[in-house]
XYZ file of C-alpha atoms in Angstrom:
736
model
C -9.582 31.732 -25.796
C -7.819 28.492 -26.731
C -9.920 26.380 -29.105
C -10.607 22.683 -28.519
C -8.553 21.762 -31.603
C -5.605 23.854 -30.338
C -5.753 21.984 -27.020
C -5.569 18.705 -28.909
C -2.620 19.926 -31.022
C -0.821 20.914 -27.787
C -1.480 17.410 -26.419
C 0.048 15.795 -29.516
C 3.053 18.116 -29.286
C 3.611 17.081 -25.640
C 3.436 13.376 -26.548
C 5.889 13.814 -29.463
C 8.311 15.412 -27.027
C 8.863 12.104 -25.213
C 7.368 9.340 -27.395
C 7.730 9.889 -31.131
C 6.510 6.306 -31.794
C 3.161 6.803 -30.024
C 0.037 5.549 -31.808
C -1.165 9.004 -32.949
C -3.791 7.549 -35.284
C -5.559 5.794 -32.386
C -5.094 8.839 -30.110
C -6.737 11.078 -32.733
C -9.508 8.483 -33.148
C -10.115 8.425 -29.367
C -10.294 12.227 -29.304
C -12.863 12.198 -32.143
C -14.865 9.418 -30.420
C -14.957 11.299 -27.084
C -15.855 14.590 -28.800
C -18.696 12.942 -30.707
C -20.136 11.138 -27.657
C -19.896 14.093 -25.266
C -21.557 16.140 -28.030
C -23.169 19.314 -26.721
C -22.417 18.607 -23.046
C -20.959 21.631 -21.243
C -18.892 22.047 -18.090
C -19.960 24.373 -15.270
C -17.754 27.160 -16.685
C -19.629 27.004 -20.002
C -16.817 25.355 -22.003
C -17.455 22.217 -24.120
C -17.187 19.081 -21.959
C -14.487 17.619 -24.230
C -12.024 20.169 -22.771
C -12.009 18.133 -19.537
C -10.890 14.779 -21.082
C -8.337 16.740 -23.140
C -6.858 18.373 -20.025
C -6.805 15.027 -18.174
C -4.961 13.505 -21.158
C -2.570 16.493 -21.056
C -1.744 15.800 -17.386
C -1.269 12.094 -18.234
C 1.057 13.080 -21.099
C 3.056 15.300 -18.724
C 3.557 12.123 -16.651
C 5.009 10.628 -19.860
C 2.655 7.650 -19.950
C 2.100 5.349 -22.920
C -0.381 5.598 -25.823
C -3.008 3.379 -24.148
C -2.992 5.679 -21.104
C -3.543 8.769 -23.288
C -6.401 7.037 -25.126
C -8.011 5.878 -21.844
C -7.697 9.424 -20.427
C -9.521 10.861 -23.462
C -12.289 8.257 -23.049
C -12.395 8.142 -19.238
C -15.883 9.733 -18.867
C -17.540 8.093 -21.882
C -19.033 5.060 -20.100
C -20.141 7.125 -17.113
C -21.570 10.207 -18.856
C -22.558 9.167 -22.405
C -24.313 6.298 -24.203
C -20.933 4.667 -24.899
C -20.441 1.122 -23.567
C -17.526 -1.029 -22.409
C -18.105 -3.377 -25.341
C -17.959 -0.549 -27.905
C -14.718 0.873 -26.473
C -13.178 -2.629 -26.312
C -14.100 -3.229 -29.954
C -12.628 0.081 -31.175
C -9.631 0.582 -28.879
C -8.896 -2.817 -27.330
C -9.810 -4.642 -24.108
C -6.898 -3.123 -22.148
C -8.093 0.447 -22.784
C -11.698 -0.557 -22.004
C -10.605 -2.152 -18.705
C -8.749 1.012 -17.670
C -11.736 3.225 -18.574
C -14.076 0.878 -16.687
C -11.735 0.972 -13.673
C -11.930 4.778 -13.572
C -15.736 4.775 -13.974
C -17.790 5.258 -10.795
C -20.600 2.846 -9.884
C -23.272 5.432 -10.652
C -26.086 3.008 -11.472
C -26.040 1.206 -8.117
C -28.097 2.424 -5.149
C -26.493 2.325 -1.695
C -28.103 2.797 1.709
C -25.368 5.137 2.978
C -22.831 7.535 1.482
C -20.048 5.532 3.185
C -21.148 2.359 1.369
C -21.153 4.177 -1.980
C -17.703 5.633 -1.328
C -16.419 2.235 -0.143
C -17.655 0.349 -3.215
C -16.301 2.964 -5.624
C -12.951 2.860 -3.817
C -12.952 -0.930 -3.724
C -13.672 -1.095 -7.466
C -10.979 1.469 -8.258
C -8.386 -0.268 -6.060
C -9.230 -3.664 -7.551
C -8.753 -2.294 -11.066
C -5.588 -0.536 -9.855
C -4.177 -3.857 -8.583
C -4.578 -5.215 -12.122
C -3.289 -2.137 -13.959
C -1.669 0.762 -12.100
C -2.632 3.165 -14.924
C -6.206 3.223 -13.563
C -5.189 5.247 -10.526
C -2.763 7.451 -12.481
C -5.620 8.556 -14.765
C -7.988 8.903 -11.816
C -5.522 11.203 -10.030
C -5.112 13.258 -13.224
C -8.931 13.463 -13.484
C -9.243 14.643 -9.882
C -6.396 17.166 -10.315
C -8.120 18.868 -13.260
C -11.455 18.855 -11.421
C -9.790 20.554 -8.431
C -8.140 23.128 -10.721
C -11.611 24.102 -12.007
C -13.504 23.708 -8.714
C -14.272 27.453 -8.492
C -17.283 26.944 -10.798
C -18.976 24.452 -8.452
C -21.340 25.195 -5.548
C -19.744 25.830 -2.118
C -21.204 22.545 -0.812
C -19.690 20.528 -3.676
C -16.374 22.381 -3.343
C -16.073 21.313 0.293
C -17.218 17.743 -0.383
C -14.777 17.193 -3.261
C -11.926 18.976 -1.444
C -12.437 16.799 1.634
C -12.533 13.619 -0.461
C -9.376 14.738 -2.289
C -7.552 15.407 0.987
C -8.756 12.136 2.535
C -8.327 9.799 -0.451
C -6.583 11.076 -3.581
C -3.709 13.161 -2.171
C -2.695 10.300 0.174
C -2.894 7.766 -2.688
C -0.592 10.045 -4.705
C 1.739 10.098 -1.679
C 1.593 6.291 -1.360
C 2.531 6.006 -5.041
C 5.403 8.470 -4.612
C 3.816 11.183 -6.795
C 4.910 14.109 -4.621
C 4.410 16.859 -7.204
C 0.753 15.950 -7.737
C 0.211 15.306 -4.030
C 1.326 18.852 -3.154
C -0.945 20.461 -5.743
C -3.949 18.351 -4.673
C -3.352 19.292 -1.013
C -3.004 23.012 -1.752
C -6.135 23.082 -3.939
C -8.109 21.193 -1.263
C -6.977 23.589 1.478
C -8.177 26.497 -0.682
C -11.789 25.293 -0.217
C -11.585 23.597 3.196
C -10.035 26.592 5.007
C -10.027 29.521 2.545
C -9.156 32.105 5.226
C -5.988 30.268 6.315
C -5.072 29.497 2.691
C -5.289 33.170 1.669
C -3.442 34.249 4.843
C -0.515 31.875 4.194
C -0.266 32.870 0.522
C -0.406 36.573 1.375
C 2.386 36.260 3.951
C 4.514 34.179 1.575
C 4.033 36.859 -1.079
C 5.025 39.627 1.364
C 8.188 37.744 2.384
C 9.066 36.456 -1.098
C 11.954 38.910 -1.652
C 13.598 37.993 1.683
C 13.019 34.277 1.052
C 14.571 34.509 -2.437
C 17.625 36.264 -1.027
C 18.134 33.600 1.666
C 17.704 30.689 -0.787
C 20.071 32.253 -3.339
C 22.765 32.652 -0.664
C 22.513 29.012 0.513
C 22.372 27.738 -3.055
C 25.543 29.687 -3.914
C 27.361 28.336 -0.813
C 26.560 24.708 -1.672
C 27.410 25.147 -5.373
C 30.779 26.754 -4.562
C 31.800 23.917 -2.224
C 30.680 21.196 -4.675
C 32.741 22.827 -7.445
C 35.790 22.943 -5.148
C 35.437 19.200 -4.437
C 35.015 18.320 -8.137
C 31.440 17.022 -7.885
C 30.245 17.711 -11.431
C 26.810 17.994 -13.014
C 25.112 18.824 -9.696
C 21.885 20.829 -9.616
C 21.054 22.791 -6.462
C 17.804 24.652 -5.908
C 15.668 25.797 -2.999
C 11.961 26.226 -2.466
C 9.594 27.423 0.225
C 7.363 24.684 1.616
C 3.982 24.570 -0.092
C 0.976 26.175 1.696
C -0.610 22.963 3.015
C 2.712 21.781 4.469
C 2.988 25.083 6.359
C -0.679 24.899 7.394
C -0.275 21.363 8.768
C 2.785 22.378 10.793
C 0.922 25.396 12.186
C -2.088 23.224 13.066
C -0.136 20.279 14.538
C 2.261 22.431 16.607
C -0.212 25.258 17.322
C 2.152 27.879 15.893
C 1.632 31.076 13.976
C 3.195 31.521 10.545
C 5.978 33.603 12.103
C 6.857 30.726 14.471
C 7.321 28.166 11.694
C 11.073 28.306 11.149
C 11.859 25.439 8.766
C 10.027 27.004 5.834
C 12.796 26.166 3.387
C 13.894 22.969 1.680
C 16.874 22.577 -0.660
C 17.397 19.814 -3.149
C 20.716 18.613 -4.581
C 20.601 16.349 -7.650
C 23.715 14.407 -8.682
C 24.689 11.564 -11.015
C 25.630 8.724 -8.636
C 24.812 7.282 -5.204
C 28.437 7.886 -4.154
C 28.004 11.578 -4.975
C 24.872 11.639 -2.757
C 26.903 10.638 0.305
C 29.720 13.044 -0.666
C 27.169 15.907 -0.823
C 25.848 14.864 2.605
C 29.357 15.307 4.017
C 29.558 18.745 2.398
C 26.204 19.771 3.926
C 27.234 18.673 7.434
C 30.559 20.452 7.031
C 28.950 23.710 5.889
C 26.075 23.764 8.398
C 25.319 22.361 11.833
C 23.152 19.196 11.552
C 20.224 18.753 13.950
C 20.479 15.421 15.776
C 17.765 12.897 15.014
C 16.700 14.639 11.791
C 18.774 12.555 9.352
C 17.008 9.893 7.238
C 18.630 7.554 4.744
C 15.966 6.462 2.255
C 18.646 5.332 -0.212
C 19.794 2.420 1.960
C 16.183 1.831 3.114
C 13.809 2.916 0.302
C 10.145 3.595 1.051
C 7.632 1.007 -0.251
C 6.637 3.434 -3.024
C 10.262 3.249 -4.311
C 11.166 6.732 -3.015
C 14.922 7.147 -2.419
C 16.730 10.191 -1.037
C 18.925 11.429 1.811
C 17.209 13.895 4.159
C 19.016 16.041 6.699
C 17.946 19.141 8.619
C 20.658 21.717 9.377
C 20.973 25.204 10.862
C 22.485 27.927 8.673
C 24.901 30.702 9.658
C 22.054 33.073 10.620
C 20.301 30.456 12.815
C 17.578 29.518 10.320
C 16.916 25.741 10.099
C 16.268 24.165 6.696
C 16.070 20.723 5.125
C 18.403 19.401 2.429
C 17.310 16.490 0.232
C 20.036 14.738 -1.792
C 19.292 12.269 -4.581
C 20.312 11.153 -8.065
C 18.476 12.369 -11.174
C 16.807 8.955 -11.592
C 15.679 9.022 -7.961
C 14.298 12.513 -8.531
C 12.147 11.338 -11.458
C 10.613 8.697 -9.204
C 10.203 11.200 -6.339
C 8.295 13.624 -8.576
C 6.106 11.187 -10.506
C 6.400 7.964 -8.483
C 5.178 4.891 -10.358
C 4.463 7.010 -13.432
C 8.209 7.594 -13.860
C 8.671 3.937 -14.843
C 6.376 4.177 -17.850
C 8.887 6.161 -19.908
C 10.957 2.944 -20.067
C 7.979 0.920 -21.304
C 6.824 2.812 -24.404
C 5.289 0.468 -26.944
C 5.342 -2.567 -24.644
C 1.955 -4.259 -24.936
C 1.266 -5.455 -21.421
C -0.559 -4.408 -18.319
C 1.301 -2.379 -15.759
C 2.525 -3.329 -12.364
C 0.712 -6.575 -11.538
C 3.539 -7.967 -9.418
C 4.941 -4.688 -8.121
C 1.583 -3.635 -6.693
C 0.616 -6.897 -5.011
C 0.293 -4.772 -1.825
C -2.927 -3.286 -3.256
C -4.436 -6.769 -3.578
C -3.371 -7.615 -0.019
C -4.887 -4.355 1.169
C -8.240 -5.322 -0.380
C -8.067 -8.822 1.115
C -7.573 -7.295 4.566
C -10.881 -5.408 4.191
C -13.065 -8.401 3.295
C -14.887 -8.568 6.648
C -15.054 -4.814 7.238
C -18.156 -2.673 6.872
C -18.140 0.634 4.968
C -16.912 2.912 7.754
C -14.262 0.427 8.922
C -13.092 -0.053 5.314
C -12.496 3.657 4.751
C -10.910 4.136 8.195
C -8.551 1.182 7.713
C -7.706 2.287 4.190
C -6.559 5.660 5.503
C -4.287 3.997 8.056
C -2.843 1.340 5.731
C -2.337 3.478 2.638
C -2.101 6.998 3.862
C -0.492 7.249 7.305
C 3.149 7.919 7.985
C 5.256 4.790 8.290
C 7.676 3.344 10.813
C 10.536 1.066 9.695
C 11.587 -1.687 12.110
C 13.856 -4.735 11.834
C 13.542 -8.452 12.458
C 16.379 -10.073 14.468
C 17.823 -11.218 11.091
C 17.952 -7.636 9.786
C 14.934 -7.701 7.435
C 13.142 -4.348 7.171
C 9.411 -4.312 7.983
C 7.362 -1.170 7.312
C 4.249 -0.558 9.435
C 1.852 2.365 9.957
C 2.996 4.971 12.483
C 1.915 3.994 16.004
C 2.155 0.266 15.227
C 2.649 -2.223 18.082
C 4.308 -5.671 18.411
C 0.894 -7.151 17.499
C 1.057 -5.445 14.083
C 4.650 -6.624 13.644
C 3.790 -10.259 14.495
C 0.864 -10.439 12.068
C 2.880 -8.733 9.307
C 5.346 -11.657 9.499
C 2.659 -14.391 9.478
C -0.789 -14.957 10.976
C 0.533 -18.064 12.789
C 3.152 -15.886 14.562
C 0.455 -13.464 15.712
C -1.958 -16.197 16.815
C 0.681 -17.913 18.994
C 2.374 -14.761 20.343
C 2.925 -14.687 24.123
C 5.461 -11.854 24.431
C 7.661 -9.357 22.575
C 11.155 -7.894 22.888
C 12.201 -4.554 21.428
C 15.959 -3.919 21.270
C 16.478 -6.873 23.650
C 14.023 -5.593 26.290
C 10.591 -7.076 27.084
C 7.743 -4.705 26.231
C 3.964 -4.782 26.490
C 1.717 -5.561 23.522
C 0.633 -1.898 23.408
C 4.214 -0.578 23.065
C 4.484 1.839 20.100
C 7.352 0.917 17.768
C 9.883 3.505 16.556
C 12.112 3.727 13.481
C 15.098 1.404 13.787
C 13.669 -0.822 16.556
C 14.713 -4.477 16.423
C 11.624 -6.535 17.272
C 11.554 -10.176 18.383
C 8.310 -12.110 18.968
C 8.063 -14.935 21.519
C 5.578 -17.669 20.592
C 4.227 -20.782 22.289
C 2.276 -23.797 21.010
C 0.277 -23.622 24.252
C -0.917 -20.064 23.473
C -4.693 -19.624 23.640
C -4.788 -17.363 20.595
C -5.343 -13.624 20.290
C -7.331 -11.603 22.817
C -10.344 -9.529 21.745
C -8.557 -6.511 23.260
C -5.878 -6.857 20.558
C -8.405 -5.468 18.047
C -8.229 -2.120 19.875
C -4.427 -2.226 20.221
C -3.555 -3.210 16.634
C -2.974 -0.271 14.301
C -2.912 -1.973 10.885
C -6.002 -3.436 9.259
C -3.910 -6.486 8.270
C -3.505 -7.400 11.950
C -7.148 -6.650 12.816
C -8.347 -8.651 9.810
C -6.275 -11.702 10.796
C -7.494 -11.466 14.406
C -11.096 -11.285 13.160
C -10.485 -14.287 10.912
C -9.144 -16.292 13.868
C -12.205 -15.548 15.987
C -14.479 -16.179 13.015
C -12.897 -19.583 12.427
C -12.178 -20.788 15.979
C -14.940 -19.301 18.122
C -18.165 -19.350 16.086
C -20.479 -20.464 18.910
C -18.852 -18.010 21.309
C -19.163 -15.254 18.678
C -22.866 -15.970 18.181
C -23.551 -15.890 21.926
C -21.549 -12.729 22.492
C -22.955 -11.061 19.376
C -26.542 -11.885 20.333
C -26.045 -10.458 23.833
C -24.560 -7.237 22.414
C -27.313 -6.988 19.795
C -30.195 -7.479 22.263
C -28.625 -4.992 24.672
C -28.381 -2.389 21.908
C -31.968 -3.165 20.818
C -33.238 -2.447 24.351
C -31.218 0.758 24.407
C -32.950 1.822 21.171
C -36.410 1.012 22.592
C -36.944 -2.029 20.342
C -37.596 -5.722 21.018
C -36.428 -8.885 19.277
C -40.067 -9.757 18.477
C -40.260 -6.650 16.247
C -37.328 -7.910 14.166
C -38.094 -11.626 13.735
C -41.619 -11.862 12.135
C -41.441 -13.782 8.802
C -42.766 -10.804 6.819
C -40.195 -8.429 8.365
C -37.021 -10.487 8.874
C -36.012 -10.820 5.162
C -36.071 -7.020 4.712
C -34.112 -6.568 7.938
C -31.434 -9.090 6.944
C -31.132 -7.550 3.498
C -30.694 -4.074 5.011
C -27.885 -5.219 7.328
C -26.291 -7.452 4.653
C -26.528 -10.916 6.251
C -28.181 -14.194 5.235
C -29.351 -15.149 8.740
C -29.532 -13.865 12.309
C -26.776 -16.270 13.405
C -24.495 -14.888 10.691
C -25.233 -11.368 11.960
C -24.633 -12.373 15.599
C -21.315 -14.034 14.653
C -20.147 -10.908 12.770
C -20.915 -8.721 15.789
C -19.151 -11.250 18.028
C -15.888 -11.391 16.081
C -15.827 -7.642 15.380
C -16.850 -7.593 11.712
C -19.455 -4.945 12.559
C -20.838 -3.227 15.641
C -24.206 -3.818 17.290
C -24.838 -0.061 17.274
C -24.557 0.223 13.476
C -26.717 -2.870 12.929
C -29.471 -1.617 15.255
C -29.418 1.861 13.682
C -29.993 0.314 10.245
C -32.720 -1.981 11.599
C -34.492 0.969 13.212
C -34.421 2.852 9.886
C -35.756 -0.210 8.026
C -38.583 -0.773 10.538
C -39.575 2.876 10.159
C -39.648 2.572 6.362
C -41.666 -0.675 6.519
C -44.156 0.948 8.894
C -44.600 3.960 6.605
C -44.979 1.749 3.514
C -47.606 -0.422 5.252
C -49.563 2.678 6.342
C -49.511 4.114 2.803
C -50.600 0.779 1.265
C -53.429 0.356 3.792
C -54.682 3.906 3.183
C -54.626 3.326 -0.586
C -56.566 0.055 -0.261
C -59.180 1.648 1.994
C -59.581 4.587 -0.398
C -59.973 2.233 -3.378
C -62.535 0.066 -1.550
C -64.518 3.141 -0.492
C -64.546 4.429 -4.071
C -65.793 1.085 -5.413
C -68.606 0.959 -2.847
C -69.554 4.553 -3.696
C -69.713 3.707 -7.402
C -71.806 0.611 -6.694
C -69.157 -1.850 -7.888
C -68.197 -4.948 -5.885
C -64.675 -4.805 -4.383
C -61.993 -6.224 -6.666
C -60.756 -9.680 -5.670
C -57.462 -9.630 -3.830
C -54.445 -10.812 -5.804
C -52.648 -13.921 -4.652
C -50.029 -12.881 -2.161
C -46.500 -13.641 -3.310
C -44.030 -15.551 -1.168
C -40.299 -15.003 -1.837
C -41.224 -13.291 -5.116
C -43.410 -16.209 -6.274
C -47.134 -16.686 -6.871
C -48.386 -20.236 -6.277
C -51.539 -21.042 -8.235
C -54.521 -21.606 -5.942
C -52.555 -21.178 -2.713
C -51.675 -18.223 -0.492
C -49.454 -17.848 2.586
C -47.838 -21.194 1.865
C -44.252 -22.072 2.685
C -42.015 -21.808 -0.392
C -38.433 -22.992 -0.837
C -36.064 -23.117 -3.793
C -34.716 -26.573 -4.578
C -30.955 -26.945 -4.102
C -30.648 -29.294 -7.072
C -31.207 -26.539 -9.659
C -31.322 -23.187 -7.709
C -33.797 -21.208 -9.893
C -33.627 -17.398 -10.197
C -36.156 -14.841 -11.582
C -36.442 -15.258 -15.352
C -36.099 -19.066 -15.279
C -39.052 -21.192 -16.369
C -40.206 -22.869 -13.142
C -42.605 -25.430 -11.709
C -43.655 -26.214 -8.124
C -43.893 -29.504 -6.209
C -46.013 -29.814 -3.052
C -43.846 -31.583 -0.486
C -45.049 -33.328 2.653
C -44.640 -30.907 5.540
C -42.253 -28.479 3.777
C -44.564 -26.422 1.568
C -43.893 -25.960 -2.135
C -40.450 -26.763 -3.564
C -39.642 -24.757 -6.719
C -37.596 -26.303 -9.565
C -36.374 -25.067 -12.920
C -38.388 -26.714 -15.684
C -35.156 -28.051 -17.214
C -34.183 -29.748 -13.942
C -34.031 -33.559 -14.326
C -36.007 -33.885 -11.073
C -38.878 -31.921 -12.688
C -38.829 -33.897 -15.968
C -42.471 -34.943 -16.741
C -41.245 -38.345 -17.947
C -39.725 -39.066 -14.514
C -42.890 -38.171 -12.557
C -44.741 -41.095 -10.946
C -48.546 -41.388 -11.322
C -48.934 -40.984 -7.543
C -47.170 -37.609 -7.623
C -48.873 -36.136 -10.702
C -51.362 -34.157 -8.620
C -48.577 -32.638 -6.488
C -46.977 -30.740 -9.363
C -48.376 -27.197 -9.392
C -48.035 -24.034 -11.497
C -45.870 -21.254 -10.008
C -44.873 -17.914 -11.553
C -42.556 -15.070 -10.651
C -44.345 -12.050 -9.198
C -43.459 -8.370 -9.710
C -42.124 -7.993 -6.149
C -39.162 -10.349 -6.480
C -36.300 -10.127 -4.001
C -33.159 -8.199 -4.945
C -30.951 -11.294 -4.734
C -31.320 -15.052 -5.145
C -28.741 -17.740 -4.439
C -27.751 -20.044 -7.284
C -24.877 -22.376 -8.251
C -22.369 -22.528 -11.095
C -19.780 -25.064 -12.194
C -16.700 -23.784 -14.060
C -14.388 -26.240 -15.847
C -10.972 -24.798 -16.751
C -7.548 -25.732 -17.993
C -5.489 -25.336 -14.795
C -2.929 -22.484 -14.685
C -1.393 -19.940 -12.303
C -3.592 -16.919 -11.508
C -6.846 -18.669 -12.468
C -8.523 -18.082 -9.095
C -7.557 -14.387 -9.159
C -9.065 -13.973 -12.649
C -12.304 -15.696 -11.613
C -12.526 -13.518 -8.484
C -11.920 -10.410 -10.615
C -14.712 -11.357 -13.046
C -17.150 -11.967 -10.194
C -16.236 -8.679 -8.516
C -16.608 -6.767 -11.797
C -20.064 -8.337 -12.230
C -21.125 -7.057 -8.780
C -22.286 -10.406 -7.425
C -21.938 -11.666 -3.868
C -20.022 -14.963 -3.565
C -21.364 -17.211 -0.792
C -18.928 -20.074 -1.365
C -16.166 -21.083 -3.773
C -14.672 -24.587 -3.853
C -12.256 -26.070 -6.341
C -10.320 -29.231 -7.111
C -7.874 -30.263 -9.796
C -7.911 -33.414 -11.890
C -4.981 -35.641 -12.832
C -5.249 -34.569 -16.480
C -4.573 -30.884 -15.718
C -8.081 -29.467 -15.330
C -9.481 -27.346 -12.476
C -13.177 -27.493 -11.543
C -14.725 -24.648 -9.537
C -18.074 -24.884 -7.732
C -19.532 -21.423 -6.988
C -22.528 -20.310 -4.956
C -23.438 -16.721 -5.811
C -26.292 -14.250 -5.278
C -27.829 -12.624 -8.377
C -30.916 -10.519 -9.065
C -32.238 -12.521 -12.009
C -31.409 -14.766 -14.956
C -30.209 -11.781 -17.015
C -27.501 -10.924 -14.486
C -26.618 -14.619 -14.204
C -26.144 -14.828 -18.003
C -23.855 -11.773 -17.789
C -21.768 -13.461 -15.063
C -21.516 -16.669 -17.090
C -20.379 -14.705 -20.171
C -17.713 -12.916 -18.095
C -16.421 -16.260 -16.799
C -16.427 -17.715 -20.330
C -14.116 -14.883 -21.462
C -11.370 -15.893 -18.994
C -8.365 -17.545 -20.582
C -8.466 -21.310 -19.996
C -12.179 -21.573 -19.116
C -13.683 -24.455 -21.087
C -17.251 -24.621 -19.772
C -19.571 -22.669 -17.445
C -22.808 -24.434 -16.492
C -25.635 -24.434 -13.953
C -25.825 -27.773 -12.110
C -29.250 -29.426 -12.033
C -30.556 -32.719 -10.715
């Protein structure tokens, strides 16, 4: 058995192998901190829990990442699984490390109504952190890889769940980031639990044929090496491999073939020094073997968005066996194996966050999901990040990459939303095509627009493949057709209600509607109708959630009534008079001496639970609630005629889960300020209802925010987060 200390010594040895100037004192300190905080925790296999962070750090070190990445990997479970806090890690190891650890941490303390919502919010948080610092996802992939390597100790149900999530999310992210080596291992480990019979069958057959496969690969390798030597191409490395099990499985599944019918089992790789040598090797390959038409791809001239570069060609050998040859330089190979991680070996010791500009696509991807619900978010994410891509050209020769199956609609909106909104026709390779035409690699696409265009059609939502296009179409309908959206959404909603055996009168009572709106995530019925109308959500999903909420409310009311009746009966039996009923709260407030009165929160000071408050009886509008520090509630400003209208109000125990309030943020204006404010608000888990800003002539920017918070404590946390942003001078709550 390898001891914990020996694992750590091996980690240090790995780091010294590529970064002798690493901060070993801080790395050792992080190891000691993690070991102390995980304490006596054990993994499912009975080993000390600290072995997991050590192995994750080992994988990160094998990617040759910097000292901060190693430290964050060692600490990555501390916030989630121990009493350690963000603030403590930031104090000991720096804010950058704390941010990376926080980015990897799941939102375990938040309750969600569905598993999809939980998965969506965890993904959204991880992607947001990843857009700020790419090391977040590199550590997360390393974490998932080690978990999959030790998945045999988990229950069968958890094995399948984690394997499915890995196949759906983490392996494709690794692919999108160009990390092919890790992608293959994640896919193979997932297949082992998702289809164990097929996995064992493929491995057994590969084992049985290994001698024949080795003989074939050695022969081809020798042929290529001999010809390269004859032509004077020096320092070339040639090697072959059998496709990994999941790659074979996918081919068998997609083409409905048996293992024996999968012919292109082999792939050869040729590594050389220069790009010129790559093309020379391609000529050698096509001279030695017969190329298959249509199976040549030049990713050197047209790199993939994840920076992958290589020449791919499929040929048929002398004995009729087809195989693929990949040709690339050694630098290209480093990127192909480790993707974005390969760039970190050039950045050792550089104190800055990684990849903010290079990975702007992640931020755009999140922006495209703003109006999507949980299921739509995950579905769109898979298409945008994880699907195969098609490369097409503008008439000027610019390369545009789109998801496979994309149409001219996707192309138009990828250029600009104004192009998509005014599109009236499309040409592909000089020929008019329909809007549902599927684009192919190498197509030259031209979009015809007109100022007289009526805008996108609702049918385009079904035709568009990318979430960017669907998001921009939704935004157009949301902006231009609100009344139409409300009418159409209401009709769809009421139709679905009738189909579910419900009526609108069951949804709209004042004591029911707030719970319903909270469950479906809208502030008002009109907002819900509009979202259904422009495609932000479906009537079916909304009605299903409403039905569940009505059922829960009905059960809760029945339980409460039974409890009250039992208590009253007991009091009568014991000869005691029934206890007086407590004042009923309205909107989480108890108004002294009044019940069932209309209550509203004043817009001048927007109080939240925890604030000291006072009520004012208005004429015809119930009780208006102010913060006590609001100028409008100042006792010195009250007139004698109104003295009797001021009334005592207190917060009750059954406060709502969110209250709307306002903030004003005064900052020194600079680039990226809005992004930093948005990041702070997202990290604080608050909903932003509105955000307006203006700049002053003396170089200041003033932001007016309307946000939803649970109470004054959360609001103080948000204000502290905003205060920490560079350039922020003042954060205040407007009043009066």
